[in-house]
Amino acid sequence: MATGGYHRDRLLAATALILGIGMVLALPFALRAGAEFFLPLVAALVVAIALVPLLEWLERRGLPSALSAFLCVLFFIGVANMAIAAVVVPASNWVAILPKRIGLIKTTVRPLVDVYAQLNRSIGELANTIMVSKSHARTVTLDTPNSLLSLLTTSAPFVIVQFFFAMLVIFFFLSGWTRARRHTITSRATFDSAMTLARVIQEVVDRTSSYIATITTINVTLGCIVAVAVYYVGLPTPLMWGGLVALLNYVPYVGPVGCVLLLALGGLMTFADPWSAAAPPAIFLGLHLIEANIVTPMIVGRKLTLSPLLILVSLSFWAWVWGTVGAVLATPLLIIIHTVLDTAGRPDIAGFLFERGTLGGQQRKDSDEPPPLA
C-alpha cells in the first residue's frame, strides 16, 4: 500500500509538472495571439486596481458603489483626455512639419559630421603611420533620415471599441469590488485561509495603487519641470514635451532613452546651433539622473523596490507580447505577481520535485515512507 501510494504521488507530481510547463510555455503565445482581447482587459484591470483606493474613499463618504465606480471612470477618462490634448495634438503638428525641417537638421548636424570625419581621418593616418602599410581609403557615409519611422496606429473605430470595452471592465470591476471581496473572503472554508486571502487582496491593492500613484506623481512633476526648462531655452510646445517625458518615464530604462532621442530631434528641428539643439536633451538627462538616483529611491523606498534584473525581464517579456503598452504595464504586473507570491507564499519547487513529490507539501507519515533501496 505504501509503495503504491508513493508511486501514485510521484506520478501526480510529474503530471502536474508537465502540465505546468506546457501552460507556462503556451501562455505567452496565447496572450500575444489574443492581444486584441487580453491587452485592453489586463490594462483595464491594472487601472481598476489602481483606482480602488479612490473608490473606497468615495464609498466611505456614503456614496453607492455604482456611483463611486462611475465617478472613478470619469476621473480616469478626464486624465486620459488631458494627456491626449497635451501630447497627441501638438505631436501630430511636429510630425507634419518634420519633412520640412530636414534641411535645418542637416545644417545643424553638419559641424558634428565634420568633426567626426576629421577624427576618422586622423585615426586613419595614425594607423597608416604605425602599420607602415598601404591602406584602403574608407568613406564614411552618414545616412540622413528622409522619412519618419512608421507610427503604430490602428483604425479609429477599433480603438474606440477597445477603449469602451476597457471602460466597461473598469466600471463593473469597481462597482462590484466591495461585494465581491467580502463574498470571496467569507466563503472560505477556514478562518486562516480567509485571512490569507484578505491579506493577499489588500497587499496587491495597496502596493499596486501606491506604486502607480507615486510614480505618476514623480513623472508628472518631472514633466512639469522639463516643460518649464525647455520653455526657457526656446523649444516650442513645452507642454507636449513635458507630457511625453511623463508618459515615457513609465517605461523603465527604455523610456528615458526615448525622451533623450525625441528631445534631441526637437532641438535639431528648432535650432540652427548644435549647442542650442543639445540643450533640451541635456536638461532632461540631468533631471532624470537626479530623479532616478535620488528622488525615486527616497520616495518609493525599499518596500516597492524590485530587482533590476526582474524589471528588465518583465519589460522584455511584456514588450514582446504587447508592444509599447505591454512595456508600460510591465512594472505594475510584476508588482502584482511579486506581491501575490510574497503574501501567499512562494511554491517550494525543489521540495515538490525532489523531496516529497506530492501536491500538498505536507510531511509524510512514517507508514508512507518509500521502501528502502536494495
mmCIF file of C-alpha atoms in Angstrom:
data_model
loop_
_atom_site.group_PDB
_atom_site.id
_atom_site.type_symbol
_atom_site.label_atom_id
_atom_site.label_comp_id
_atom_site.label_asym_id
_atom_site.label_seq_id
_atom_site.Cartn_x
_atom_site.Cartn_y
_atom_site.Cartn_z
ATOM 1 C CA MET A 1 0.000 0.000 0.000
ATOM 2 C CA ALA A 2 2.742 2.402 0.964
ATOM 3 C CA THR A 3 4.697 1.708 -2.206
ATOM 4 C CA GLY A 4 1.631 2.157 -4.382
ATOM 5 C CA GLY A 5 0.739 5.448 -2.696
ATOM 6 C CA TYR A 6 4.292 6.722 -3.109
ATOM 7 C CA HIS A 7 4.380 5.927 -6.815
ATOM 8 C CA ARG A 8 0.938 7.442 -7.278
ATOM 9 C CA ASP A 9 2.090 10.676 -5.666
ATOM 10 C CA ARG A 10 5.188 10.775 -7.864
ATOM 11 C CA LEU A 11 3.057 10.224 -10.947
ATOM 12 C CA LEU A 12 0.739 13.060 -9.929
ATOM 13 C CA ALA A 13 3.752 15.299 -9.331
ATOM 14 C CA ALA A 14 5.239 14.501 -12.739
ATOM 15 C CA THR A 15 1.878 15.023 -14.464
ATOM 16 C CA ALA A 16 1.339 18.361 -12.721
ATOM 17 C CA LEU A 17 4.871 19.427 -13.612
ATOM 18 C CA ILE A 18 4.436 18.571 -17.298
ATOM 19 C CA LEU A 19 1.074 20.364 -17.458
ATOM 20 C CA GLY A 20 2.513 23.387 -15.666
ATOM 21 C CA ILE A 21 5.464 23.632 -18.031
ATOM 22 C CA GLY A 22 3.128 23.308 -21.010
ATOM 23 C CA MET A 23 0.879 26.092 -19.726
ATOM 24 C CA VAL A 24 3.835 28.372 -18.983
ATOM 25 C CA LEU A 25 5.242 27.849 -22.484
ATOM 26 C CA ALA A 26 1.873 28.298 -24.211
ATOM 27 C CA LEU A 27 0.661 31.303 -22.205
ATOM 28 C CA PRO A 28 2.907 33.979 -23.823
ATOM 29 C CA PHE A 29 1.892 32.916 -27.337
ATOM 30 C CA ALA A 30 -1.785 32.838 -26.334
ATOM 31 C CA LEU A 31 -1.510 36.341 -24.848
ATOM 32 C CA ARG A 32 0.259 37.607 -27.962
ATOM 33 C CA ALA A 33 -2.180 35.989 -30.387
ATOM 34 C CA GLY A 34 -5.171 37.234 -28.404
ATOM 35 C CA ALA A 35 -3.793 40.728 -27.783
ATOM 36 C CA GLU A 36 -6.941 42.370 -29.143
ATOM 37 C CA PHE A 37 -8.839 40.875 -26.194
ATOM 38 C CA PHE A 38 -6.256 40.379 -23.445
ATOM 39 C CA LEU A 39 -4.457 43.731 -23.769
ATOM 40 C CA PRO A 40 -7.417 46.039 -23.013
ATOM 41 C CA LEU A 41 -8.647 43.560 -20.387
ATOM 42 C CA VAL A 42 -5.368 43.440 -18.474
ATOM 43 C CA ALA A 43 -4.787 47.194 -18.848
ATOM 44 C CA ALA A 44 -8.288 47.866 -17.533
ATOM 45 C CA LEU A 45 -7.753 45.555 -14.543
ATOM 46 C CA VAL A 46 -4.466 47.284 -13.652
ATOM 47 C CA VAL A 47 -6.140 50.705 -13.883
ATOM 48 C CA ALA A 48 -9.094 49.436 -11.839
ATOM 49 C CA ILE A 49 -6.801 48.114 -9.091
ATOM 50 C CA ALA A 50 -5.054 51.496 -9.007
ATOM 51 C CA LEU A 51 -8.451 53.225 -8.634
ATOM 52 C CA VAL A 52 -9.626 51.021 -5.729
ATOM 53 C CA PRO A 53 -8.373 53.453 -3.014
ATOM 54 C CA LEU A 54 -10.346 56.280 -4.656
ATOM 55 C CA LEU A 55 -13.400 54.008 -4.845
ATOM 56 C CA GLU A 56 -13.143 53.094 -1.162
ATOM 57 C CA TRP A 57 -12.659 56.762 -0.243
ATOM 58 C CA LEU A 58 -15.884 57.669 -2.059
ATOM 59 C CA GLU A 59 -17.761 54.737 -0.506
ATOM 60 C CA ARG A 60 -16.685 55.830 2.988
ATOM 61 C CA ARG A 61 -18.380 59.163 2.238
ATOM 62 C CA GLY A 62 -21.686 57.345 1.799
ATOM 63 C CA LEU A 63 -21.812 57.126 -1.998
ATOM 64 C CA PRO A 64 -23.213 53.921 -3.532
ATOM 65 C CA SER A 65 -20.760 51.537 -5.141
ATOM 66 C CA ALA A 66 -22.134 52.086 -8.642
ATOM 67 C CA LEU A 67 -21.929 55.872 -8.372
ATOM 68 C CA SER A 68 -18.447 55.703 -6.869
ATOM 69 C CA ALA A 69 -17.304 53.446 -9.711
ATOM 70 C CA PHE A 70 -18.824 55.805 -12.283
ATOM 71 C CA LEU A 71 -17.007 58.785 -10.745
ATOM 72 C CA CYS A 72 -13.732 56.826 -10.811
ATOM 73 C CA VAL A 73 -14.245 56.064 -14.506
ATOM 74 C CA LEU A 74 -14.984 59.733 -15.206
ATOM 75 C CA PHE A 75 -11.811 60.705 -13.343
ATOM 76 C CA PHE A 76 -9.721 58.323 -15.430
ATOM 77 C CA ILE A 77 -11.316 59.497 -18.701
ATOM 78 C CA GLY A 78 -10.647 63.104 -17.737
ATOM 79 C CA VAL A 79 -6.980 62.407 -17.019
ATOM 80 C CA ALA A 80 -6.643 60.441 -20.281
ATOM 81 C CA ASN A 81 -8.253 63.272 -22.271
ATOM 82 C CA MET A 82 -5.926 65.822 -20.700
ATOM 83 C CA ALA A 83 -2.930 63.691 -21.655
ATOM 84 C CA ILE A 84 -4.194 63.305 -25.219
ATOM 85 C CA ALA A 85 -4.877 67.022 -25.579
ATOM 86 C CA ALA A 86 -1.465 67.955 -24.173
ATOM 87 C CA VAL A 87 0.615 65.419 -26.105
ATOM 88 C CA VAL A 88 -1.061 63.885 -29.152
ATOM 89 C CA VAL A 89 -2.369 67.037 -30.833
ATOM 90 C CA PRO A 90 0.913 69.026 -30.677
ATOM 91 C CA ALA A 91 2.895 65.877 -31.558
ATOM 92 C CA SER A 92 0.890 65.477 -34.765
ATOM 93 C CA ASN A 93 1.926 69.005 -35.750
ATOM 94 C CA TRP A 94 5.594 68.166 -35.161
ATOM 95 C CA VAL A 95 5.231 65.036 -37.284
ATOM 96 C CA ALA A 96 3.668 67.105 -40.068
ATOM 97 C CA ILE A 97 6.496 69.661 -40.182
ATOM 98 C CA LEU A 98 9.377 67.167 -39.853
ATOM 99 C CA PRO A 99 9.859 66.709 -43.645
ATOM 100 C CA LYS A 100 10.202 70.486 -44.000
ATOM 101 C CA ARG A 101 12.870 70.623 -41.289
ATOM 102 C CA ILE A 102 15.196 68.008 -42.770
ATOM 103 C CA GLY A 103 17.319 70.785 -44.314
ATOM 104 C CA LEU A 104 17.682 72.528 -40.961
ATOM 105 C CA ILE A 105 18.644 69.240 -39.305
ATOM 106 C CA LYS A 106 21.326 68.662 -41.964
ATOM 107 C CA THR A 107 22.716 72.149 -41.424
ATOM 108 C CA THR A 108 22.729 71.764 -37.643
ATOM 109 C CA VAL A 109 24.452 68.384 -37.540
ATOM 110 C CA ARG A 110 26.984 69.241 -40.278
ATOM 111 C CA PRO A 111 29.614 70.545 -37.800
ATOM 112 C CA LEU A 112 29.315 67.324 -35.834
ATOM 113 C CA VAL A 113 29.655 65.295 -39.023
ATOM 114 C CA ASP A 114 32.727 67.318 -39.996
ATOM 115 C CA VAL A 115 34.294 66.740 -36.576
ATOM 116 C CA TYR A 116 33.607 63.028 -36.857
ATOM 117 C CA ALA A 117 35.059 62.905 -40.378
ATOM 118 C CA GLN A 118 38.198 64.784 -39.285
ATOM 119 C CA LEU A 119 38.632 62.453 -36.315
ATOM 120 C CA ASN A 120 38.183 59.460 -38.571
ATOM 121 C CA ARG A 121 40.830 60.777 -40.984
ATOM 122 C CA SER A 122 43.260 61.420 -38.132
ATOM 123 C CA ILE A 123 42.807 57.905 -36.800
ATOM 124 C CA GLY A 124 43.311 56.508 -40.291
ATOM 125 C CA GLU A 125 46.528 58.478 -40.819
ATOM 126 C CA LEU A 126 47.821 57.377 -37.416
ATOM 127 C CA ALA A 127 47.054 53.759 -38.225
ATOM 128 C CA ASN A 128 48.859 54.100 -41.567
ATOM 129 C CA THR A 129 51.906 55.535 -39.822
ATOM 130 C CA ILE A 130 52.022 52.736 -37.251
ATOM 131 C CA MET A 131 51.402 49.901 -39.674
ATOM 132 C CA VAL A 132 53.643 51.426 -42.381
ATOM 133 C CA SER A 133 51.462 49.847 -44.932
ATOM 134 C CA LYS A 134 49.192 50.992 -47.653
ATOM 135 C CA SER A 135 45.614 51.082 -46.536
ATOM 136 C CA HIS A 136 42.454 51.433 -48.491
ATOM 137 C CA ALA A 137 40.654 54.707 -48.165
ATOM 138 C CA ARG A 138 37.388 54.483 -46.315
ATOM 139 C CA THR A 139 34.428 56.683 -46.940
ATOM 140 C CA VAL A 140 32.125 57.371 -44.037
ATOM 141 C CA THR A 141 28.578 57.851 -45.135
ATOM 142 C CA LEU A 142 26.010 59.234 -42.748
ATOM 143 C CA ASP A 143 22.513 58.364 -43.749
ATOM 144 C CA THR A 144 20.241 61.321 -43.426
ATOM 145 C CA PRO A 145 16.763 60.479 -42.232
ATOM 146 C CA ASN A 146 14.475 61.097 -45.156
ATOM 147 C CA SER A 147 11.303 59.621 -43.723
ATOM 148 C CA LEU A 148 9.541 59.168 -40.425
ATOM 149 C CA LEU A 149 9.573 55.968 -38.519
ATOM 150 C CA SER A 150 6.287 54.262 -39.151
ATOM 151 C CA LEU A 151 3.864 55.127 -36.373
ATOM 152 C CA LEU A 152 1.915 52.264 -34.866
ATOM 153 C CA THR A 153 -1.674 53.290 -35.386
ATOM 154 C CA THR A 154 -4.926 51.455 -35.685
ATOM 155 C CA SER A 155 -8.236 52.409 -37.155
ATOM 156 C CA ALA A 156 -10.298 54.820 -35.074
ATOM 157 C CA PRO A 157 -13.399 52.596 -34.764
ATOM 158 C CA PHE A 158 -11.348 49.681 -33.406
ATOM 159 C CA VAL A 159 -9.620 51.940 -30.852
ATOM 160 C CA ILE A 160 -12.994 53.287 -29.741
ATOM 161 C CA VAL A 161 -14.371 49.770 -29.296
ATOM 162 C CA GLN A 162 -11.345 48.683 -27.259
ATOM 163 C CA PHE A 163 -11.496 51.835 -25.128
ATOM 164 C CA PHE A 164 -15.215 51.378 -24.500
ATOM 165 C CA PHE A 165 -14.610 47.736 -23.565
ATOM 166 C CA ALA A 166 -11.847 48.759 -21.124
ATOM 167 C CA MET A 167 -14.090 51.386 -19.511
ATOM 168 C CA LEU A 168 -16.849 48.814 -19.015
ATOM 169 C CA VAL A 169 -14.371 46.421 -17.406
ATOM 170 C CA ILE A 170 -13.162 49.159 -15.038
ATOM 171 C CA PHE A 171 -16.715 50.173 -14.117
ATOM 172 C CA PHE A 172 -18.027 46.675 -13.418
ATOM 173 C CA PHE A 173 -14.844 45.687 -11.583
ATOM 174 C CA LEU A 174 -15.086 48.718 -9.289
ATOM 175 C CA SER A 175 -18.856 48.616 -8.821
ATOM 176 C CA GLY A 176 -18.702 45.017 -7.622
ATOM 177 C CA TRP A 177 -15.364 45.259 -5.845
ATOM 178 C CA THR A 178 -16.559 45.598 -2.234
ATOM 179 C CA ARG A 179 -19.257 42.959 -2.546
ATOM 180 C CA ALA A 180 -17.054 40.500 -4.421
ATOM 181 C CA ARG A 181 -14.191 40.860 -1.947
ATOM 182 C CA ARG A 182 -16.484 40.313 1.030
ATOM 183 C CA HIS A 183 -18.073 37.259 -0.584
ATOM 184 C CA THR A 184 -14.707 35.802 -1.604
ATOM 185 C CA ILE A 185 -13.324 36.095 1.927
ATOM 186 C CA THR A 186 -16.425 34.908 3.800
ATOM 187 C CA SER A 187 -16.861 31.905 1.504
ATOM 188 C CA ARG A 188 -13.533 30.369 2.547
ATOM 189 C CA ALA A 189 -13.711 27.091 4.449
ATOM 190 C CA THR A 190 -11.376 28.089 7.291
ATOM 191 C CA PHE A 191 -10.533 31.294 9.100
ATOM 192 C CA ASP A 192 -6.831 31.014 8.246
ATOM 193 C CA SER A 193 -7.498 30.723 4.519
ATOM 194 C CA ALA A 194 -9.902 33.673 4.698
ATOM 195 C CA MET A 195 -7.285 35.823 6.455
ATOM 196 C CA THR A 196 -4.610 34.792 3.954
ATOM 197 C CA LEU A 197 -6.852 35.702 1.031
ATOM 198 C CA ALA A 198 -7.790 39.021 2.622
ATOM 199 C CA ARG A 199 -4.126 39.807 3.199
ATOM 200 C CA VAL A 200 -3.236 38.948 -0.420
ATOM 201 C CA ILE A 201 -6.030 41.141 -1.801
ATOM 202 C CA GLN A 202 -5.162 44.081 0.429
ATOM 203 C CA GLU A 203 -1.436 43.863 -0.285
ATOM 204 C CA VAL A 204 -1.999 43.697 -4.058
ATOM 205 C CA VAL A 205 -4.250 46.758 -3.958
ATOM 206 C CA ASP A 206 -2.009 48.717 -1.584
ATOM 207 C CA ARG A 207 1.265 48.051 -3.372
ATOM 208 C CA THR A 208 -0.081 48.456 -6.899
ATOM 209 C CA SER A 209 -2.040 51.640 -6.197
ATOM 210 C CA SER A 210 0.805 53.055 -4.100
ATOM 211 C CA TYR A 211 3.342 52.393 -6.839
ATOM 212 C CA ILE A 212 1.184 53.842 -9.626
ATOM 213 C CA ALA A 213 0.228 56.901 -7.568
ATOM 214 C CA THR A 214 3.827 57.535 -6.506
ATOM 215 C CA ILE A 215 5.353 57.027 -9.936
ATOM 216 C CA THR A 216 2.603 59.138 -11.527
ATOM 217 C CA THR A 217 3.340 61.987 -9.118
ATOM 218 C CA ILE A 218 7.071 61.751 -9.811
ATOM 219 C CA ASN A 219 6.598 61.560 -13.588
ATOM 220 C CA VAL A 220 4.145 64.472 -13.707
ATOM 221 C CA THR A 221 6.461 66.586 -11.562
ATOM 222 C CA LEU A 222 9.412 65.701 -13.778
ATOM 223 C CA GLY A 223 7.344 66.510 -16.873
ATOM 224 C CA CYS A 224 6.362 69.913 -15.472
ATOM 225 C CA ILE A 225 9.978 70.773 -14.645
ATOM 226 C CA VAL A 226 11.120 69.694 -18.118
ATOM 227 C CA ALA A 227 8.298 71.742 -19.696
ATOM 228 C CA VAL A 228 9.391 74.877 -17.820
ATOM 229 C CA ALA A 229 13.051 74.253 -18.669
ATOM 230 C CA VAL A 230 12.535 73.727 -22.404
ATOM 231 C CA TYR A 231 10.235 76.754 -22.474
ATOM 232 C CA TYR A 232 13.076 78.943 -21.237
ATOM 233 C CA VAL A 233 15.502 77.527 -23.806
ATOM 234 C CA GLY A 234 13.011 78.344 -26.589
ATOM 235 C CA LEU A 235 11.630 74.924 -27.579
ATOM 236 C CA PRO A 236 8.028 75.252 -28.855
ATOM 237 C CA THR A 237 5.061 73.395 -27.299
ATOM 238 C CA PRO A 238 6.696 72.832 -23.894
ATOM 239 C CA LEU A 239 3.554 71.135 -22.509
ATOM 240 C CA MET A 240 3.844 68.448 -25.160
ATOM 241 C CA TRP A 241 7.469 67.753 -24.237
ATOM 242 C CA GLY A 242 6.599 67.624 -20.556
ATOM 243 C CA GLY A 243 3.740 65.243 -21.298
ATOM 244 C CA LEU A 244 5.981 62.997 -23.398
ATOM 245 C CA VAL A 245 8.524 62.886 -20.592
ATOM 246 C CA ALA A 246 5.826 61.995 -18.060
ATOM 247 C CA LEU A 247 4.391 59.221 -20.261
ATOM 248 C CA LEU A 248 7.653 57.676 -21.449
ATOM 249 C CA ASN A 249 9.120 57.701 -17.964
ATOM 250 C CA TYR A 250 6.646 54.954 -17.017
ATOM 251 C CA VAL A 251 8.770 52.561 -19.105
ATOM 252 C CA PRO A 252 11.932 51.730 -17.151
ATOM 253 C CA TYR A 253 15.293 52.213 -18.892
ATOM 254 C CA VAL A 254 13.849 52.404 -22.423
ATOM 255 C CA GLY A 255 11.529 55.357 -21.803
ATOM 256 C CA PRO A 256 14.236 57.845 -20.731
ATOM 257 C CA VAL A 257 16.336 56.877 -23.767
ATOM 258 C CA GLY A 258 13.333 57.635 -25.967
ATOM 259 C CA CYS A 259 12.904 61.009 -24.232
ATOM 260 C CA VAL A 260 16.524 61.936 -24.948
ATOM 261 C CA LEU A 261 16.206 60.986 -28.618
ATOM 262 C CA LEU A 262 12.906 62.831 -29.091
ATOM 263 C CA LEU A 263 14.165 65.961 -27.349
ATOM 264 C CA ALA A 264 17.324 65.838 -29.462
ATOM 265 C CA LEU A 265 15.188 65.597 -32.608
ATOM 266 C CA GLY A 266 13.027 68.501 -31.420
ATOM 267 C CA GLY A 267 16.136 70.567 -30.746
ATOM 268 C CA LEU A 268 17.526 69.830 -34.201
ATOM 269 C CA MET A 269 14.202 70.800 -35.788
ATOM 270 C CA THR A 270 14.149 74.114 -33.899
ATOM 271 C CA PHE A 271 17.684 75.453 -33.515
ATOM 272 C CA ALA A 272 20.414 76.010 -36.094
ATOM 273 C CA ASP A 273 23.164 75.989 -33.460
ATOM 274 C CA PRO A 274 24.268 72.456 -32.392
ATOM 275 C CA TRP A 275 24.813 73.521 -28.785
ATOM 276 C CA SER A 276 21.341 75.044 -28.554
ATOM 277 C CA ALA A 277 19.890 71.895 -30.104
ATOM 278 C CA ALA A 278 21.684 69.780 -27.488
ATOM 279 C CA ALA A 279 20.297 71.812 -24.579
ATOM 280 C CA PRO A 280 16.819 70.132 -24.308
ATOM 281 C CA PRO A 281 18.105 66.518 -24.158
ATOM 282 C CA ALA A 282 20.940 67.575 -21.824
ATOM 283 C CA ILE A 283 18.471 69.241 -19.465
ATOM 284 C CA PHE A 284 16.260 66.162 -19.363
ATOM 285 C CA LEU A 285 19.223 63.828 -18.897
ATOM 286 C CA GLY A 286 20.433 65.808 -15.894
ATOM 287 C CA LEU A 287 16.974 65.929 -14.331
ATOM 288 C CA HIS A 288 16.421 62.228 -14.990
ATOM 289 C CA LEU A 289 19.690 61.273 -13.299
ATOM 290 C CA ILE A 290 18.600 63.197 -10.194
ATOM 291 C CA GLU A 291 15.120 61.661 -10.290
ATOM 292 C CA ALA A 292 16.249 58.072 -10.883
ATOM 293 C CA ASN A 293 19.129 58.022 -8.404
ATOM 294 C CA ILE A 294 17.908 60.289 -5.590
ATOM 295 C CA VAL A 295 14.213 61.214 -5.721
ATOM 296 C CA THR A 296 12.582 57.909 -6.698
ATOM 297 C CA PRO A 297 14.616 55.670 -4.328
ATOM 298 C CA MET A 298 13.979 58.109 -1.477
ATOM 299 C CA ILE A 299 10.200 58.322 -2.071
ATOM 300 C CA VAL A 300 9.414 54.790 -3.194
ATOM 301 C CA GLY A 301 11.625 53.195 -0.562
ATOM 302 C CA ARG A 302 12.569 49.591 -0.049
ATOM 303 C CA LYS A 303 9.014 48.227 0.121
ATOM 304 C CA LEU A 304 8.372 48.712 -3.576
ATOM 305 C CA THR A 305 11.957 48.214 -4.704
ATOM 306 C CA LEU A 306 12.292 45.447 -7.281
ATOM 307 C CA SER A 307 15.341 43.741 -8.656
ATOM 308 C CA PRO A 308 16.626 45.479 -11.813
ATOM 309 C CA LEU A 309 17.020 42.052 -13.398
ATOM 310 C CA LEU A 310 13.362 41.232 -12.738
ATOM 311 C CA ILE A 311 12.321 44.593 -14.179
ATOM 312 C CA LEU A 312 14.381 44.027 -17.321
ATOM 313 C CA VAL A 313 12.988 40.515 -17.802
ATOM 314 C CA SER A 314 9.423 41.724 -17.226
ATOM 315 C CA LEU A 315 9.957 44.688 -19.559
ATOM 316 C CA SER A 316 11.350 42.483 -22.320
ATOM 317 C CA PHE A 317 8.626 39.885 -21.926
ATOM 318 C CA TRP A 318 5.606 42.198 -21.918
ATOM 319 C CA ALA A 319 7.074 44.422 -24.645
ATOM 320 C CA TRP A 320 7.456 41.298 -26.805
ATOM 321 C CA VAL A 321 3.904 40.216 -26.024
ATOM 322 C CA TRP A 322 2.053 43.557 -26.306
ATOM 323 C CA GLY A 323 4.498 46.145 -27.608
ATOM 324 C CA THR A 324 4.655 49.628 -26.118
ATOM 325 C CA VAL A 325 1.553 49.231 -23.941
ATOM 326 C CA GLY A 326 2.970 45.980 -22.606
ATOM 327 C CA ALA A 327 6.172 47.796 -21.663
ATOM 328 C CA VAL A 328 4.117 50.359 -19.709
ATOM 329 C CA LEU A 329 2.233 47.563 -17.909
ATOM 330 C CA ALA A 330 5.390 45.530 -17.206
ATOM 331 C CA THR A 331 6.245 47.012 -13.811
ATOM 332 C CA PRO A 332 2.664 47.060 -12.368
ATOM 333 C CA LEU A 333 2.154 43.439 -13.470
ATOM 334 C CA LEU A 334 5.485 42.483 -11.919
ATOM 335 C CA ILE A 335 4.430 44.167 -8.668
ATOM 336 C CA ILE A 336 1.121 42.269 -8.652
ATOM 337 C CA ILE A 337 2.784 38.898 -9.246
ATOM 338 C CA HIS A 338 5.577 39.644 -6.781
ATOM 339 C CA THR A 339 3.075 40.740 -4.105
ATOM 340 C CA VAL A 340 0.919 37.627 -4.513
ATOM 341 C CA LEU A 341 3.962 35.367 -4.166
ATOM 342 C CA ASP A 342 5.285 37.305 -1.169
ATOM 343 C CA THR A 343 1.958 37.329 0.660
ATOM 344 C CA ALA A 344 0.520 33.932 -0.198
ATOM 345 C CA GLY A 345 3.863 32.127 -0.082
ATOM 346 C CA ARG A 346 6.275 31.039 -2.756
ATOM 347 C CA PRO A 347 5.985 27.480 -4.050
ATOM 348 C CA ASP A 348 8.690 25.086 -2.949
ATOM 349 C CA ILE A 349 9.629 23.809 -6.387
ATOM 350 C CA ALA A 350 12.707 21.916 -5.192
ATOM 351 C CA GLY A 351 10.784 20.160 -2.447
ATOM 352 C CA PHE A 352 7.919 19.447 -4.795
ATOM 353 C CA LEU A 353 10.173 17.798 -7.361
ATOM 354 C CA PHE A 354 12.910 16.106 -5.358
ATOM 355 C CA GLU A 355 11.875 15.722 -1.737
ATOM 356 C CA ARG A 356 8.230 14.879 -1.201
ATOM 357 C CA GLY A 357 6.867 14.701 -4.721
ATOM 358 C CA THR A 358 3.311 15.462 -3.590
ATOM 359 C CA LEU A 359 0.886 18.252 -4.362
ATOM 360 C CA GLY A 360 0.052 19.083 -0.758
ATOM 361 C CA GLY A 361 3.549 19.825 0.529
ATOM 362 C CA GLN A 362 2.914 18.146 3.932
ATOM 363 C CA GLN A 363 5.274 15.839 5.708
ATOM 364 C CA ARG A 364 4.664 12.166 5.034
ATOM 365 C CA LYS A 365 3.858 9.780 7.804
ATOM 366 C CA ASP A 366 6.233 7.006 8.730
ATOM 367 C CA SER A 367 3.871 4.440 7.241
ATOM 368 C CA ASP A 368 4.052 6.228 3.870
ATOM 369 C CA GLU A 369 7.824 6.301 3.632
ATOM 370 C CA PRO A 370 9.161 4.822 0.386
ATOM 371 C CA PRO A 371 10.736 1.422 0.763
ATOM 372 C CA PRO A 372 14.497 1.378 1.266
ATOM 373 C CA LEU A 373 16.669 0.816 -1.735
ATOM 374 C CA ALA A 374 18.004 -2.664 -2.107
#
